[in-house]
Amino acid sequence: MYLSGTEFRRSLSVGLIALLAVLGFIAVAVAALAGFGRLADAAAVLHEPYVWRILRFTLYQAFLSTLISVALAIPVALAMARRPHFPGRIWIVRLMAVPLGLPVLIGALGIIGIWGRQGLFNDALDLATLGRPLQIYGLQGILIAHVYFNLPLAARLVLAGLERVPQEYFKTAAMLAMPQRTVFRLIEWPVIAPLIAGVAGLIFMLCATSFTLVLILGGGPAATTIEVAIYQALRFDFNPARAVALSGLQISLTALVLAALAFLPRAGDPGTSASSEPGRRPDADHRASRGMDFALIALFTLWLLLPLAVIVVKGAGADLLGLLVEPVFLRATATSLAIALSAALASLGVALSFITAIGAIRALREPGPFFRGSAGAMSAMGSLVLLVPPIVLGTGWFLLLRPFGLTDAAAPLIVAAINALMALPFVLRVLQPAFAVHRSRTARLAASLGLSGFARLRIVDWPGLKRPVLTALAFAMALSLGDLGAVALFGGDQLTTLPWLLYSRLGSYRTDDAIGLALILGALCLILMIAGTRAPASGTREGKTP
């Protein structure tokens, strides 16, 4: 990449300002927790049996959720890998990504509609005169919800590994007439085994820091995680000492999990294939194998679709028109969209600042220790922002602002900033490879034409990078729009977002209204995701992300 001295200084300065802003926002929240003046009280809280019971439950439910998700994902991925050509397969693969972009509140309501006391599963058992034995609230509900959201993620990651297996392996297996168990032992398991640690670590991290699902489906003190306990300590008990102690415990737990993930071995490359088309699988020809695979795929598809179908059907039956004209709904929608747009723009601005600064530093022939350290810190921000979860950041800022009476006034800005940080890893993941490809293709030409600054942005960069930028913006907005974690501490009459309004209606047993709001919120997020992934009417393919 070719940069003038002025461009280098500008790129570096903007990147450093963004880095200091992110670190400063996090540091102020952590400092507010550490220096709240009640460290002795907070230390005393750590000796309470209740706190350690919460920690044990947090780890226990995360372990069980991870174990079940990974154990079920492997046979699903194997079945999908053995059946590469059946009609509708591409849509099932795409369906695996839906829970990742689905607001957690919507998924939770759909799960309640299927597995709740008045859900379809208990209705079927009741018709069979078996009563209504399934209770969704408590550990079993948390496990069902976590598996719903994480099973598709695990299956997709394992399937991606299996799809990289060279087809020559299966051709050789076919010539040798290997049975299914031998194909699994010699070909598939050596590919799956190295993936398990990374997949399990990622899912464990997601479950250990879960907030919204546990808040809705937890069964009281017996089924509470650390993040929910932090929320309860401030929102209901206003026990800052307990909130500070639990926040420190959560940060320590998150740091340990992130450190463990960093040291996990990476999966190796199974090799390359001379053919890109899936070949004949000797373990896919038997009728019993075919029947079992399609039955498993059908059950997996139903598992994903039924909660969504419940939201659509029951939401359509709610008084949508009445909801749409309620003043509180209109205010909540306006607030949610304003916060989501602000958070997405802030996240996009920080990500672009990091990317351009890192590119400028890497263009140097011999960058000094300061430049290398700055680039490394910016590159690590995509993971480091996960160190302090949203509820912990919110707790720090809540404790800092409350003595000055600024909680309500600053709440929208704080929520938008927290949402921006939580979207930053995704935005970086979308933009970094797109920028790398684009700059490698256009840097020499732009330099030879003397294009720089705004002229280069208008003529070269924007046409090539418009699609990934808009994709990142739309998905960051969707993530913020459906988030409850950041607004949980600040939500109320002064700050009402759509997720907070939905949660309030659910808490007051206005389930029909809650499902109607879930349908509306889901439609808004879907519109944003479609808009973000829509192909441009014209332009180049240079900005297309892999």
XYZ file of C-alpha atoms in Angstrom:
546
model
C 0.000 0.000 0.000
C 1.370 3.418 -0.978
C 0.743 6.351 1.394
C 2.101 9.866 1.530
C 3.446 11.204 4.813
C 0.267 13.198 5.383
C -1.971 10.189 4.746
C 0.124 8.016 7.050
C -0.037 10.513 9.899
C -3.770 11.009 9.427
C -4.512 7.279 9.329
C -2.339 6.594 12.348
C -3.781 9.491 14.350
C -7.381 8.476 13.691
C -6.607 4.850 14.599
C -4.887 5.831 17.848
C -7.758 8.143 18.814
C -10.246 5.316 18.220
C -8.076 2.898 20.227
C -7.819 5.325 23.143
C -11.577 5.941 23.017
C -12.361 2.213 23.215
C -9.814 1.523 25.937
C -10.910 4.632 27.828
C -14.584 3.665 27.759
C -13.790 0.202 29.102
C -11.215 1.477 31.609
C -13.602 4.040 33.090
C -16.236 1.333 33.666
C -13.695 -1.035 35.249
C -12.200 1.787 37.355
C -15.680 2.741 38.552
C -16.182 -0.844 39.695
C -12.777 -1.074 41.365
C -12.862 2.372 42.959
C -16.450 2.517 44.078
C -15.287 2.847 47.680
C -16.671 -0.476 48.801
C -13.881 -2.864 47.909
C -13.858 -4.243 51.452
C -17.585 -4.933 51.214
C -17.118 -6.431 47.758
C -14.362 -8.720 49.031
C -16.642 -9.830 51.842
C -19.338 -10.720 49.318
C -16.984 -13.250 47.722
C -17.142 -15.296 50.899
C -20.908 -15.743 50.620
C -21.992 -19.290 49.678
C -24.605 -17.727 47.361
C -21.905 -16.210 45.143
C -20.043 -19.476 44.717
C -23.308 -21.305 44.075
C -23.953 -18.865 41.218
C -20.447 -19.446 39.862
C -20.919 -23.229 40.002
C -24.257 -22.980 38.214
C -22.780 -20.677 35.549
C -20.034 -23.190 34.796
C -22.346 -26.194 35.107
C -24.986 -24.933 32.672
C -22.286 -23.767 30.236
C -20.623 -27.203 30.391
C -23.893 -29.082 29.843
C -25.000 -26.740 27.053
C -21.654 -27.151 25.309
C -21.630 -30.935 25.722
C -25.160 -31.367 24.341
C -24.653 -28.892 21.469
C -21.406 -30.480 20.264
C -22.632 -34.049 20.770
C -25.728 -33.405 18.646
C -23.881 -31.295 16.084
C -21.531 -34.091 15.031
C -24.204 -36.534 13.729
C -26.100 -33.628 12.089
C -22.947 -32.479 10.293
C -22.100 -36.053 9.263
C -25.587 -36.543 7.821
C -25.377 -33.257 5.900
C -21.909 -34.132 4.605
C -23.063 -37.560 3.377
C -26.018 -35.962 1.497
C -24.518 -33.108 -0.565
C -27.161 -32.986 -3.315
C -30.670 -33.423 -1.880
C -33.236 -30.694 -2.740
C -33.322 -27.824 -0.267
C -29.918 -28.574 1.261
C -28.635 -25.052 0.620
C -31.602 -23.594 2.495
C -30.946 -25.818 5.502
C -27.320 -24.664 5.530
C -28.512 -21.067 5.404
C -31.026 -21.809 8.143
C -28.109 -22.744 10.394
C -27.109 -19.074 10.418
C -30.553 -17.782 11.438
C -30.178 -18.302 15.219
C -26.891 -16.372 15.127
C -28.602 -13.245 13.788
C -31.899 -13.787 15.581
C -32.576 -11.499 18.570
C -32.356 -13.695 21.636
C -35.728 -12.473 22.940
C -37.483 -13.738 19.816
C -35.855 -17.142 20.031
C -36.722 -17.381 23.733
C -40.391 -16.623 23.070
C -40.510 -19.197 20.281
C -38.937 -21.786 22.570
C -41.533 -21.029 25.255
C -44.240 -21.473 22.608
C -42.928 -24.966 21.831
C -41.616 -26.247 25.168
C -43.451 -24.080 27.708
C -46.210 -25.332 29.997
C -48.817 -24.149 27.484
C -46.562 -24.986 24.508
C -47.102 -27.400 21.658
C -45.062 -30.213 23.223
C -47.033 -30.210 26.473
C -50.271 -29.848 24.483
C -49.432 -33.037 22.593
C -48.622 -34.886 25.820
C -51.822 -33.602 27.391
C -53.844 -34.952 24.467
C -52.193 -38.314 25.115
C -53.380 -38.044 28.762
C -49.787 -37.715 29.971
C -50.318 -34.297 31.540
C -47.927 -31.376 31.150
C -44.665 -32.634 32.664
C -42.176 -30.317 30.952
C -41.245 -27.149 32.833
C -39.381 -24.648 30.675
C -38.161 -22.434 33.518
C -34.973 -23.448 35.260
C -31.959 -25.442 34.129
C -33.871 -27.482 31.543
C -35.197 -24.342 29.848
C -31.756 -22.734 29.788
C -30.267 -25.874 28.246
C -32.986 -26.090 25.587
C -32.482 -22.434 24.650
C -28.688 -22.652 24.561
C -28.796 -25.789 22.431
C -31.262 -24.099 20.076
C -28.883 -21.205 19.497
C -25.571 -23.100 19.585
C -26.320 -26.444 17.920
C -26.586 -24.820 14.437
C -23.310 -22.957 15.023
C -21.476 -26.137 16.038
C -23.012 -28.141 13.179
C -22.030 -25.501 10.623
C -18.422 -25.370 11.846
C -18.070 -29.166 11.826
C -19.750 -29.389 8.408
C -17.309 -26.817 7.025
C -14.434 -29.034 8.193
C -15.956 -32.147 6.633
C -16.530 -30.364 3.331
C -12.779 -29.698 3.108
C -11.951 -33.415 3.099
C -10.422 -34.310 -0.294
C -12.816 -36.322 -2.429
C -10.031 -38.747 -3.290
C -10.307 -40.136 0.246
C -13.896 -41.187 -0.368
C -13.115 -42.546 -3.809
C -10.460 -44.759 -2.263
C -12.908 -45.792 0.463
C -15.470 -46.675 -2.215
C -12.968 -48.827 -4.095
C -12.127 -50.624 -0.867
C -15.841 -51.024 -0.012
C -15.318 -49.556 3.423
C -18.334 -49.741 5.765
C -19.674 -46.595 7.378
C -17.953 -47.107 10.735
C -14.571 -47.500 9.007
C -15.077 -44.357 6.923
C -15.907 -42.500 10.106
C -12.889 -43.865 12.002
C -10.292 -43.369 9.259
C -11.516 -40.310 7.341
C -14.129 -38.272 9.196
C -13.081 -38.508 12.834
C -9.473 -37.335 12.175
C -11.017 -34.164 10.697
C -13.679 -33.691 13.380
C -11.500 -34.353 16.439
C -9.221 -31.280 16.069
C -12.289 -29.055 15.586
C -14.036 -30.085 18.785
C -11.872 -28.124 21.216
C -12.273 -24.829 19.344
C -16.002 -25.275 18.740
C -16.624 -26.319 22.345
C -14.555 -23.423 23.682
C -16.487 -20.901 21.626
C -19.864 -22.296 22.716
C -18.757 -22.473 26.355
C -17.808 -18.791 26.159
C -21.207 -17.883 24.724
C -23.068 -19.871 27.380
C -20.945 -18.659 30.300
C -21.681 -15.045 29.354
C -25.339 -15.638 28.493
C -27.679 -13.021 29.946
C -31.020 -12.639 28.187
C -31.849 -16.345 27.941
C -31.078 -16.924 31.614
C -32.975 -13.787 32.616
C -36.118 -15.025 30.857
C -35.858 -18.787 31.415
C -33.967 -18.965 34.706
C -35.849 -20.381 37.653
C -34.925 -17.878 40.350
C -31.872 -18.116 42.657
C -31.419 -21.800 41.866
C -30.866 -21.083 38.153
C -29.007 -17.775 37.963
C -25.730 -16.984 36.222
C -23.217 -14.326 37.220
C -24.436 -11.742 34.701
C -28.075 -12.110 35.765
C -27.004 -11.879 39.418
C -25.213 -8.586 38.638
C -28.398 -7.247 37.082
C -30.490 -8.367 40.047
C -28.026 -6.888 42.547
C -28.436 -3.425 41.014
C -31.915 -3.461 39.546
C -33.830 -5.081 42.391
C -31.651 -5.080 45.527
C -29.375 -2.121 44.781
C -26.444 -3.834 46.421
C -23.417 -2.193 44.755
C -20.932 -4.230 46.758
C -22.398 -7.476 45.437
C -22.544 -6.059 41.888
C -18.873 -5.053 42.069
C -17.809 -8.452 43.433
C -19.800 -10.348 40.831
C -18.483 -8.086 38.041
C -14.915 -8.862 39.078
C -15.769 -12.544 39.123
C -17.314 -12.314 35.645
C -14.292 -10.488 34.208
C -11.972 -13.124 35.718
C -14.066 -15.957 34.289
C -14.216 -14.342 30.837
C -10.465 -13.722 30.873
C -9.765 -17.359 31.721
C -12.046 -18.609 28.935
C -10.516 -16.224 26.371
C -7.010 -17.259 27.438
C -7.940 -20.918 27.081
C -9.366 -20.255 23.623
C -6.162 -18.493 22.581
C -4.068 -21.537 23.521
C -6.296 -24.119 21.850
C -4.586 -25.826 18.895
C -5.842 -24.878 15.483
C -7.343 -27.521 13.233
C -5.021 -28.699 10.507
C -5.679 -28.731 6.782
C -6.972 -32.173 5.707
C -5.493 -31.635 2.254
C -6.553 -30.506 -1.181
C -8.648 -32.245 -3.774
C -8.329 -32.389 -7.516
C -12.115 -32.219 -7.762
C -14.417 -29.613 -6.241
C -17.527 -31.755 -6.745
C -18.495 -34.218 -3.968
C -17.905 -37.764 -5.107
C -19.615 -41.040 -4.343
C -19.638 -41.922 -0.664
C -19.551 -45.654 0.121
C -21.237 -44.971 3.463
C -24.150 -43.171 1.791
C -25.486 -45.965 -0.426
C -27.258 -48.131 2.119
C -30.997 -47.651 2.497
C -30.812 -47.670 6.292
C -28.094 -45.035 6.264
C -30.103 -42.899 3.856
C -33.211 -43.149 5.998
C -31.392 -42.300 9.206
C -29.619 -39.317 7.637
C -32.782 -37.792 6.218
C -34.650 -38.408 9.480
C -31.896 -36.641 11.394
C -31.834 -33.734 8.942
C -35.629 -33.433 9.130
C -35.598 -33.387 12.950
C -32.835 -30.779 12.942
C -34.794 -28.622 10.504
C -37.943 -28.889 12.627
C -35.899 -27.994 15.718
C -34.866 -24.759 14.036
C -38.130 -23.895 12.300
C -40.795 -24.632 14.896
C -39.941 -21.771 17.311
C -39.833 -19.353 14.377
C -43.151 -20.680 13.073
C -44.722 -20.180 16.514
C -43.643 -16.528 16.518
C -45.016 -15.979 13.004
C -48.346 -17.747 13.605
C -49.057 -16.414 17.080
C -47.620 -13.007 16.280
C -49.895 -12.694 13.254
C -52.826 -13.498 15.539
C -51.944 -10.711 17.969
C -53.397 -7.212 17.760
C -50.592 -5.930 15.557
C -52.501 -2.842 14.445
C -53.189 -1.919 18.049
C -49.529 -2.373 18.921
C -48.366 -0.302 15.964
C -50.367 2.752 17.014
C -49.508 2.645 20.718
C -47.509 5.763 21.698
C -45.138 3.657 23.794
C -44.438 1.401 20.795
C -43.747 4.357 18.512
C -41.447 5.886 21.106
C -39.669 2.567 21.687
C -39.213 2.029 17.942
C -37.781 5.498 17.424
C -35.436 5.047 20.392
C -34.316 1.592 19.236
C -33.616 2.733 15.682
C -31.734 5.826 16.883
C -29.573 3.782 19.264
C -29.032 1.037 16.672
C -27.971 3.515 13.973
C -25.678 5.379 16.371
C -24.112 2.153 17.609
C -23.632 0.807 14.076
C -22.042 4.036 12.822
C -19.762 4.219 15.860
C -18.720 0.575 15.463
C -18.145 1.090 11.739
C -16.086 4.244 12.389
C -13.891 2.526 14.978
C -13.398 -0.536 12.752
C -12.438 1.584 9.717
C -10.046 3.625 11.869
C -8.346 0.455 13.080
C -8.157 -1.096 9.616
C -6.666 1.977 7.922
C -4.171 2.534 10.747
C -3.065 -1.108 10.710
C -2.687 -0.939 6.921
C -0.616 2.228 7.196
C 1.688 0.673 9.802
C 2.133 -2.515 7.791
C 3.116 -0.431 4.776
C 6.206 0.743 6.658
C 9.389 -1.090 5.770
C 10.682 -1.205 9.354
C 7.979 -0.211 11.853
C 9.313 0.537 15.314
C 8.132 -1.042 18.583
C 5.521 1.694 19.121
C 3.965 1.150 15.687
C 4.032 -2.658 16.038
C 2.457 -2.436 19.483
C -0.244 -0.069 18.253
C -1.111 -2.338 15.323
C -1.190 -5.359 17.611
C -3.498 -3.593 20.083
C -5.893 -2.571 17.311
C -5.899 -6.079 15.848
C -6.650 -7.551 19.267
C -9.598 -5.255 19.953
C -11.966 -7.651 18.191
C -11.333 -10.174 20.979
C -10.461 -7.930 23.912
C -13.820 -6.146 23.910
C -15.342 -9.521 24.823
C -13.346 -9.479 28.057
C -15.808 -7.131 29.769
C -19.401 -8.230 28.996
C -22.152 -5.629 28.369
C -23.771 -6.045 31.777
C -20.399 -5.395 33.471
C -19.750 -2.288 31.376
C -23.253 -1.084 32.119
C -22.751 -1.702 35.845
C -19.559 0.366 35.921
C -21.112 3.307 34.127
C -24.329 3.022 36.157
C -22.389 3.246 39.427
C -20.326 6.131 38.084
C -23.254 8.247 36.850
C -25.841 7.555 39.543
C -24.360 9.813 42.292
C -24.520 12.753 39.862
C -28.105 12.058 38.774
C -26.997 11.570 35.164
C -28.159 7.982 34.700
C -31.290 8.808 32.697
C -29.691 11.575 30.634
C -26.633 9.555 29.633
C -28.404 6.197 29.260
C -28.961 6.337 25.457
C -25.307 7.243 24.843
C -24.022 4.536 27.169
C -26.281 1.882 25.637
C -25.262 2.924 22.101
C -21.560 2.830 23.049
C -21.857 -0.631 24.632
C -23.748 -1.958 21.606
C -21.089 -0.489 19.328
C -18.351 -2.355 21.208
C -20.296 -5.614 21.138
C -20.755 -5.294 17.356
C -17.088 -4.419 16.773
C -15.788 -8.040 16.444
C -18.390 -8.785 13.765
C -17.763 -5.534 11.884
C -14.012 -6.166 11.884
C -14.548 -9.726 10.678
C -16.569 -8.445 7.705
C -14.402 -5.466 6.777
C -10.809 -6.617 7.343
C -10.619 -9.246 4.565
C -12.600 -7.021 2.181
C -10.233 -4.086 2.756
C -7.161 -6.294 2.406
C -8.300 -7.614 -0.978
C -9.432 -4.196 -2.202
C -6.237 -2.374 -1.224
C -4.010 -5.078 -2.695
C -5.802 -4.616 -6.029
C -6.094 -0.837 -6.139
C -3.225 0.657 -4.101
C -0.639 0.711 -6.905
C -3.122 2.101 -9.464
C -4.388 4.809 -7.090
C -0.813 5.851 -6.291
C 0.136 6.002 -9.982
C -2.879 8.242 -10.656
C -2.051 10.476 -7.715
C -5.398 9.781 -6.006
C -5.540 10.353 -2.260
C -7.869 11.561 0.450
C -11.478 12.197 -0.481
C -10.851 11.765 -4.211
C -9.535 8.250 -3.679
C -12.435 7.453 -1.342
C -15.011 8.641 -3.888
C -13.494 7.184 -7.048
C -11.751 3.997 -5.886
C -12.610 2.917 -2.352
C -16.355 3.501 -2.040
C -17.402 1.691 -5.267
C -15.291 -1.334 -4.323
C -16.090 -1.420 -0.613
C -19.703 -0.291 -0.613
C -21.143 -3.758 -0.226
C -19.085 -4.966 2.795
C -19.485 -1.573 4.496
C -23.269 -1.647 4.105
C -23.358 -5.309 5.188
C -21.416 -4.511 8.355
C -23.604 -1.470 9.044
C -26.854 -3.393 8.576
C -25.819 -6.350 10.712
C -24.446 -4.090 13.451
C -27.798 -2.298 13.486
C -29.651 -5.620 13.685
C -27.474 -6.792 16.588
C -28.079 -3.552 18.478
C -31.778 -3.466 17.656
C -32.438 -6.860 19.240
C -30.122 -6.527 22.232
C -31.467 -6.468 25.800
C -28.208 -6.818 27.730
C -26.986 -3.236 27.439
C -30.361 -1.651 28.116
C -31.256 -3.953 31.029
C -29.853 -1.645 33.714
C -31.021 1.614 32.145
C -34.401 0.631 30.704
C -37.554 2.218 32.087
C -39.962 5.054 31.414
C -37.097 7.340 30.401
C -35.474 4.814 28.077
C -37.765 2.296 26.398
C -36.468 0.225 23.504
C -38.307 -2.499 21.625
C -36.500 -5.340 23.468
C -37.182 -3.639 26.806
C -40.854 -3.111 25.906
C -41.112 -6.760 24.837
C -39.495 -7.925 28.084
C -41.796 -5.680 30.124
C -44.911 -7.074 28.416
C -43.649 -10.602 28.993
C -42.988 -9.837 32.658
C -46.523 -8.498 33.095
C -47.961 -11.701 31.519
C -49.157 -9.907 28.373
C -47.859 -12.773 26.266
C -49.891 -11.990 23.142
C -48.494 -8.466 23.051
C -44.977 -9.819 23.647
C -45.247 -12.255 20.731
C -46.666 -9.523 18.488
C -43.738 -7.274 19.408
C -41.355 -10.176 18.768
C -42.777 -10.583 15.260
C -42.360 -6.861 14.560
C -38.837 -6.807 15.978
C -37.911 -9.898 13.988
C -39.282 -8.327 10.807
C -37.190 -5.185 11.375
C -34.027 -7.237 11.938
C -34.792 -9.377 8.871
C -35.246 -6.265 6.721
C -31.882 -4.961 7.909
C -30.129 -8.280 7.204
C -31.672 -8.537 3.733
C -30.717 -4.942 2.981
C -27.175 -5.592 4.150
C -26.687 -8.682 2.013
C -28.492 -7.379 -1.081
C -26.260 -7.348 -4.125
C -25.567 -3.823 -5.443
C -27.191 -2.785 -8.679
C -23.817 -2.111 -10.193
C -20.218 -2.091 -9.113
C -17.234 -4.322 -8.794
C -16.699 -7.541 -6.940
C -13.625 -6.251 -5.171
C -15.418 -5.605 -1.928
C -17.098 -8.958 -1.785
C -16.269 -10.743 1.423
C -15.267 -14.365 1.332
